[in-house]
XYZ file of C-alpha atoms in Angstrom:
421
model
C 77.684 101.091 77.836
C 76.030 102.829 80.745
C 78.300 105.427 82.301
C 78.780 105.420 86.073
C 77.909 108.408 88.237
C 80.810 110.151 89.977
C 80.648 111.965 93.310
C 83.024 113.905 95.544
C 83.544 112.218 98.912
C 86.645 113.928 100.299
C 88.389 117.302 100.261
C 91.814 118.505 101.362
C 93.842 121.650 100.880
C 96.556 123.947 102.080
C 96.828 127.254 100.282
C 97.313 130.986 100.986
C 93.949 131.181 102.806
C 94.437 128.251 105.152
C 95.965 124.863 105.809
C 92.694 122.960 105.878
C 89.313 123.104 104.153
C 87.375 124.701 107.009
C 89.793 127.609 107.498
C 90.155 128.129 103.765
C 86.416 128.270 103.147
C 85.784 130.622 106.054
C 88.496 133.025 104.870
C 87.221 132.847 101.298
C 83.698 133.780 102.391
C 85.114 136.559 104.574
C 87.019 138.021 101.613
C 90.483 137.612 103.129
C 93.508 138.291 100.933
C 96.321 135.759 101.092
C 98.926 138.146 99.644
C 101.974 139.531 101.406
C 105.723 140.100 101.016
C 107.645 137.103 99.671
C 109.398 135.128 102.419
C 110.738 132.152 100.433
C 113.682 134.224 99.166
C 114.991 137.786 99.112
C 112.855 139.433 96.433
C 114.051 143.001 97.065
C 115.619 143.299 93.594
C 112.643 141.867 91.738
C 109.920 143.902 90.038
C 107.364 141.939 92.060
C 108.169 141.476 95.729
C 104.960 139.864 96.993
C 102.919 136.722 96.453
C 100.245 134.540 98.027
C 102.297 132.049 100.027
C 101.182 129.142 102.199
C 101.565 130.233 105.816
C 102.692 128.422 108.970
C 103.864 125.345 107.098
C 106.738 123.442 108.681
C 108.074 120.429 106.804
C 109.158 118.792 110.064
C 105.563 118.717 111.288
C 104.666 116.362 108.442
C 107.743 114.421 107.347
C 110.830 112.924 108.934
C 114.244 114.070 107.670
C 114.729 111.085 105.365
C 111.361 111.570 103.665
C 111.738 115.346 103.451
C 115.019 114.960 101.527
C 113.073 113.172 98.776
C 110.338 115.788 98.409
C 110.249 119.147 96.686
C 107.932 121.585 98.437
C 105.209 121.114 95.819
C 105.116 117.373 96.530
C 105.029 118.032 100.282
C 101.974 120.224 99.761
C 100.355 117.488 97.643
C 100.943 114.771 100.226
C 99.509 116.881 103.047
C 96.397 117.828 101.061
C 95.936 114.225 99.922
C 96.161 112.969 103.509
C 93.424 115.414 104.530
C 91.183 114.347 101.644
C 91.730 110.625 102.188
C 90.971 110.985 105.895
C 87.933 113.150 105.126
C 86.593 110.482 102.777
C 87.590 107.643 105.156
C 88.962 106.063 101.996
C 91.894 104.096 103.414
C 89.729 101.495 105.110
C 90.261 97.776 105.654
C 88.794 95.795 102.781
C 89.222 98.546 100.172
C 90.227 97.141 96.768
C 93.354 99.243 96.332
C 93.841 97.901 92.804
C 90.854 100.051 91.842
C 91.940 103.272 93.535
C 94.052 105.639 91.448
C 95.964 108.868 91.924
C 96.097 111.748 89.445
C 97.611 114.720 91.265
C 99.405 117.093 88.946
C 101.661 120.135 88.753
C 102.023 122.637 85.964
C 105.699 123.262 86.701
C 106.756 120.711 89.323
C 109.912 120.954 91.407
C 111.124 124.343 90.237
C 113.000 125.070 93.468
C 114.813 121.747 93.270
C 115.819 122.423 89.666
C 116.941 125.936 90.544
C 119.099 124.719 93.426
C 120.756 121.893 91.523
C 121.342 123.805 88.285
C 122.552 126.822 90.254
C 125.040 124.727 92.220
C 126.448 123.211 89.029
C 126.718 126.641 87.408
C 128.799 127.862 90.355
C 130.924 124.777 91.025
C 130.672 122.479 88.004
C 133.863 123.516 86.274
C 135.854 122.997 89.441
C 134.091 119.948 90.944
C 132.545 118.274 87.939
C 128.913 117.110 87.831
C 127.873 116.572 91.438
C 124.096 116.233 91.590
C 121.802 115.095 94.365
C 120.533 111.568 93.582
C 117.025 112.807 94.362
C 117.327 115.684 91.858
C 115.267 114.139 89.046
C 112.615 112.365 91.147
C 112.136 115.509 93.254
C 111.736 117.725 90.208
C 109.420 115.891 87.834
C 105.800 117.002 87.709
C 104.227 113.563 88.129
C 106.072 112.524 91.272
C 103.413 113.736 93.725
C 101.053 111.085 92.352
C 103.766 108.481 92.762
C 104.419 109.406 96.386
C 100.713 109.374 97.261
C 100.197 105.944 95.702
C 103.217 104.551 97.559
C 102.080 106.084 100.840
C 98.656 104.412 100.682
C 99.269 101.405 98.437
C 96.855 102.553 95.740
C 97.553 100.481 92.614
C 95.026 102.006 90.208
C 95.714 104.513 87.402
C 98.604 106.734 88.443
C 100.087 109.659 86.536
C 100.370 113.413 86.311
C 98.833 115.814 83.811
C 100.608 118.928 82.547
C 98.583 121.680 80.890
C 99.977 124.779 82.621
C 97.275 126.555 84.621
C 94.592 124.119 83.427
C 96.564 121.182 84.836
C 94.544 120.170 87.879
C 91.209 120.689 86.121
C 92.425 118.302 83.441
C 93.473 115.900 86.206
C 89.968 115.991 87.683
C 88.397 115.472 84.249
C 90.636 112.444 83.658
C 89.697 111.027 87.051
C 86.010 111.625 86.338
C 86.205 109.890 82.960
C 88.139 106.878 84.252
C 85.597 106.306 87.023
C 82.520 106.742 84.884
C 84.004 104.305 82.338
C 84.397 101.735 85.121
C 88.209 101.762 85.156
C 88.445 102.682 88.850
C 86.252 102.886 91.943
C 87.898 106.012 93.334
C 90.677 108.417 92.374
C 92.656 110.850 94.491
C 92.930 113.873 92.209
C 93.919 117.522 92.164
C 97.070 119.583 91.900
C 100.006 121.136 93.710
C 102.464 123.921 92.989
C 105.333 125.712 94.742
C 107.005 128.072 92.301
C 107.444 131.237 94.379
C 111.207 131.242 93.918
C 113.579 133.428 91.872
C 113.157 131.510 88.621
C 109.374 131.559 88.909
C 108.946 135.181 89.918
C 111.729 136.397 87.624
C 110.415 134.415 84.692
C 106.879 135.731 84.998
C 108.228 139.251 85.608
C 110.133 139.091 82.338
C 106.837 138.417 80.568
C 105.148 141.358 82.351
C 102.578 138.853 83.633
C 102.710 139.678 87.355
C 101.248 142.605 89.229
C 103.943 144.980 90.482
C 101.745 146.672 93.079
C 104.400 146.307 95.796
C 102.915 149.110 97.874
C 99.660 147.190 98.378
C 100.002 143.403 97.980
C 96.635 142.622 99.590
C 94.758 144.590 96.930
C 96.972 143.712 93.952
C 94.783 140.945 92.547
C 91.744 142.853 91.337
C 89.966 140.941 88.555
C 87.612 142.915 86.310
C 88.831 146.280 87.617
C 90.263 148.843 85.209
C 93.486 149.202 87.202
C 94.356 145.483 87.165
C 97.980 145.018 86.160
C 98.687 141.295 86.242
C 98.255 138.202 88.363
C 99.602 137.462 91.826
C 101.492 134.187 92.209
C 100.084 131.663 94.647
C 101.100 128.214 95.861
C 99.697 125.207 97.648
C 97.611 122.155 96.882
C 94.017 120.994 96.700
C 92.921 117.382 96.445
C 89.484 115.859 95.877
C 88.398 112.249 96.256
C 86.245 111.283 93.281
C 84.316 108.067 93.720
C 81.843 105.951 91.803
C 78.416 106.569 93.301
C 77.437 102.985 94.138
C 80.854 102.328 95.649
C 80.458 105.420 97.847
C 76.916 104.477 98.894
C 77.897 100.899 99.697
C 80.428 102.044 102.258
C 78.247 104.827 103.654
C 80.483 107.657 102.479
C 79.332 111.246 102.824
C 78.752 112.894 99.467
C 79.600 116.553 98.939
C 78.475 116.928 95.323
C 78.306 115.153 91.990
C 80.695 115.758 89.091
C 78.568 115.822 85.961
C 80.641 117.223 83.121
C 84.027 118.226 81.839
C 85.061 120.197 78.794
C 88.380 120.791 77.055
C 89.484 122.987 74.164
C 92.445 124.851 72.714
C 92.720 128.508 71.768
C 95.228 127.669 68.998
C 96.122 131.340 69.088
C 99.125 132.466 71.192
C 101.809 131.102 73.532
C 100.525 132.942 76.588
C 97.551 135.164 75.749
C 93.953 134.025 75.644
C 92.066 134.611 72.417
C 90.823 138.236 72.594
C 87.303 137.171 71.601
C 87.317 134.276 74.044
C 86.812 131.639 71.360
C 88.553 128.828 73.241
C 86.840 129.819 76.495
C 83.468 129.785 74.758
C 84.101 126.352 73.270
C 85.300 124.773 76.522
C 82.203 125.892 78.447
C 79.948 124.653 75.648
C 81.776 121.316 75.693
C 81.347 121.010 79.480
C 77.627 121.744 79.244
C 77.215 119.225 76.438
C 79.085 116.566 78.397
C 76.875 117.223 81.424
C 73.727 117.221 79.261
C 72.835 120.565 80.803
C 71.510 123.828 79.431
C 73.187 127.179 80.158
C 70.295 128.172 82.419
C 71.044 125.159 84.659
C 74.236 126.817 85.933
C 74.009 129.120 88.957
C 77.646 130.020 89.626
C 80.846 130.295 87.592
C 84.214 130.348 89.305
C 86.066 132.110 86.512
C 89.725 131.885 85.573
C 89.787 135.639 86.281
C 93.514 136.183 86.803
C 93.451 140.007 86.950
C 95.243 140.399 83.622
C 94.126 143.093 81.180
C 93.305 140.779 78.245
C 92.277 137.582 80.013
C 89.475 139.026 82.139
C 87.841 140.759 79.176
C 87.940 137.722 76.901
C 86.422 135.462 79.548
C 83.537 137.869 80.095
C 82.887 137.918 76.335
C 82.824 134.125 76.290
C 80.404 133.911 79.213
C 77.999 136.323 77.527
C 78.204 134.323 74.285
C 77.521 130.979 75.960
C 74.919 132.010 78.525
C 73.081 134.776 76.694
C 70.425 136.453 78.833
C 71.006 133.918 81.616
C 74.488 135.407 82.125
C 72.759 138.173 84.107
C 71.207 135.618 86.475
C 74.540 134.003 87.293
C 76.887 134.702 90.137
C 80.435 135.037 88.853
C 83.508 135.299 91.028
C 87.267 135.070 90.837
C 88.645 133.546 94.018
C 92.129 134.317 92.657
C 91.510 137.810 94.010
C 92.105 136.181 97.422
C 94.280 133.116 96.789
C 96.398 134.455 93.963
C 97.043 132.170 91.011
C 98.192 128.707 92.120
C 99.248 127.840 88.550
C 98.883 124.053 88.139
C 97.011 123.735 91.443
C 94.487 126.472 90.784
C 91.863 124.331 89.066
C 91.632 121.908 91.969
C 91.298 124.650 94.561
C 88.606 126.380 92.508
C 86.803 123.071 91.998
C 86.860 122.704 95.779
C 85.313 126.174 96.087
C 82.586 125.145 93.640
C 81.854 122.008 95.663
C 81.557 124.080 98.842
C 79.346 126.659 97.097
C 76.999 123.875 95.996
C 77.045 122.340 99.476
C 76.454 125.567 101.414
C 74.480 127.668 98.891
C 76.834 130.625 99.099
C 79.165 132.216 96.547
C 82.610 133.508 97.583
C 83.445 137.050 96.483
C 85.720 138.770 94.016
C 87.554 141.177 96.320
C 89.486 144.421 95.732
C 86.988 146.113 93.426
C 86.124 149.806 93.749
C 83.002 151.334 92.224
C 85.047 153.989 90.426
C 87.555 151.499 88.963
C 85.583 150.497 85.880
C 86.800 149.069 82.576
C 84.608 150.324 79.740
C 85.009 146.970 77.941
C 83.506 144.956 80.821
C 79.754 144.646 81.352
C 79.145 145.459 85.022
C 75.502 144.452 84.749
C 76.871 140.961 85.286
C 77.046 139.906 88.930
C 80.751 139.549 89.716
C 80.000 139.057 93.430
C 82.201 142.030 94.237
C 83.690 142.316 97.729
C 81.101 140.302 99.663
C 79.951 136.681 99.606
C 76.357 136.180 98.488
C 73.834 133.622 99.673
C 71.865 131.988 96.887
C 70.764 128.533 95.834
C 73.657 126.938 93.951
C 72.372 123.785 92.300
C 75.218 123.679 89.801
C 78.581 125.411 89.469
C 81.078 125.605 86.653
C 84.820 126.200 87.048
C 87.051 127.591 84.265
C 90.811 127.268 83.964
C 92.971 128.423 81.061
C 96.692 127.754 80.626
C 99.693 129.003 78.686
C 99.734 127.205 75.353
C 96.013 127.804 74.889
C 94.879 124.899 77.094
C 91.308 125.304 78.384
C 89.444 123.059 80.816
C 86.085 123.403 82.585
C 84.216 121.161 84.979
C 80.671 121.191 86.317
C 79.557 120.007 89.765
C 76.021 119.939 91.100
C 74.043 118.970 94.159
C 73.843 115.228 94.598
C 70.349 113.771 94.375
C 69.184 110.162 94.110
């Protein structure tokens, strides 16, 4: 069976750097930090009091009251990003075979705020009032419901589900979409991720694990991947959605093509609940698997958007894996962690970073890793590698690889490259 070619024909996002693709990309190239004091709740008693929140988002600008009551914030983000991507791709056109258009938009956690509100209300009033729950409680909370809402909004009847693999979630969603299209099971799939977990349970839970930065005196510089003084990740939120489409289907309707998806890899660390393998064994395997799937050699890659969360162990292990996989070519690569600007969007992070890779391939420029100082060096990190510190760099980017690693040892990588006939 001959596999189909898969291209990216639409992009949409709202995230801590902007509420559309153009603003987001400009701010990423300018090295803007999306971090600031938490506004979603009073975080004054928490160890971490800052995050990378979506800004200037008003539910009423996008949804009527009836619809808004059915949607957790993460699903609202997903619907807005999906609308942008679908419009960008001009996908919802008359004559489209909607039976062959799917939706795989995922969340790592889902409706955490909805769960927190409902469970909290019962804890306070349950003994006195009995079980009084909102009828939308379950469908607002579950992690697959964003895909359901998008399919209902546009009448897309193709494959429809959510993927859950913690912080690898939306990369896995994109890989699934890619595989379904190249196997001929769909003509196009709306895919990506969404997350909105900057609430007490999310921040408090990660604080209890000592996973978050506590640099409350300087939120904008708190996410500092590959620097010696890094002390944990910064929570982010938002959504990114890509339209993946079978090449001939896209060409037949005259769609613009941003890039081609050419490979996806998956692996497991099989090591620890939350920590990456210290030698980067799972990270090494997932990049090798992506390269094999793409039928590419290590030297074919120009840019890696790393997982790079600004955690003490994770950054080091990923660097070890890159050096193992790419050998001498590792020193020719550009490497950057856009989480230094966006924070960590958890289940949505893979989709946003895939979007950054698509834009890097399109524009031949690599976004930076910000917040690094020349005297803030970790002796276990090889600074002869080009981490694209503090300033975007122009270079030819024929192919880019994106890494995402999740709690539970889930690893996923995808490769995009310039489209050519």
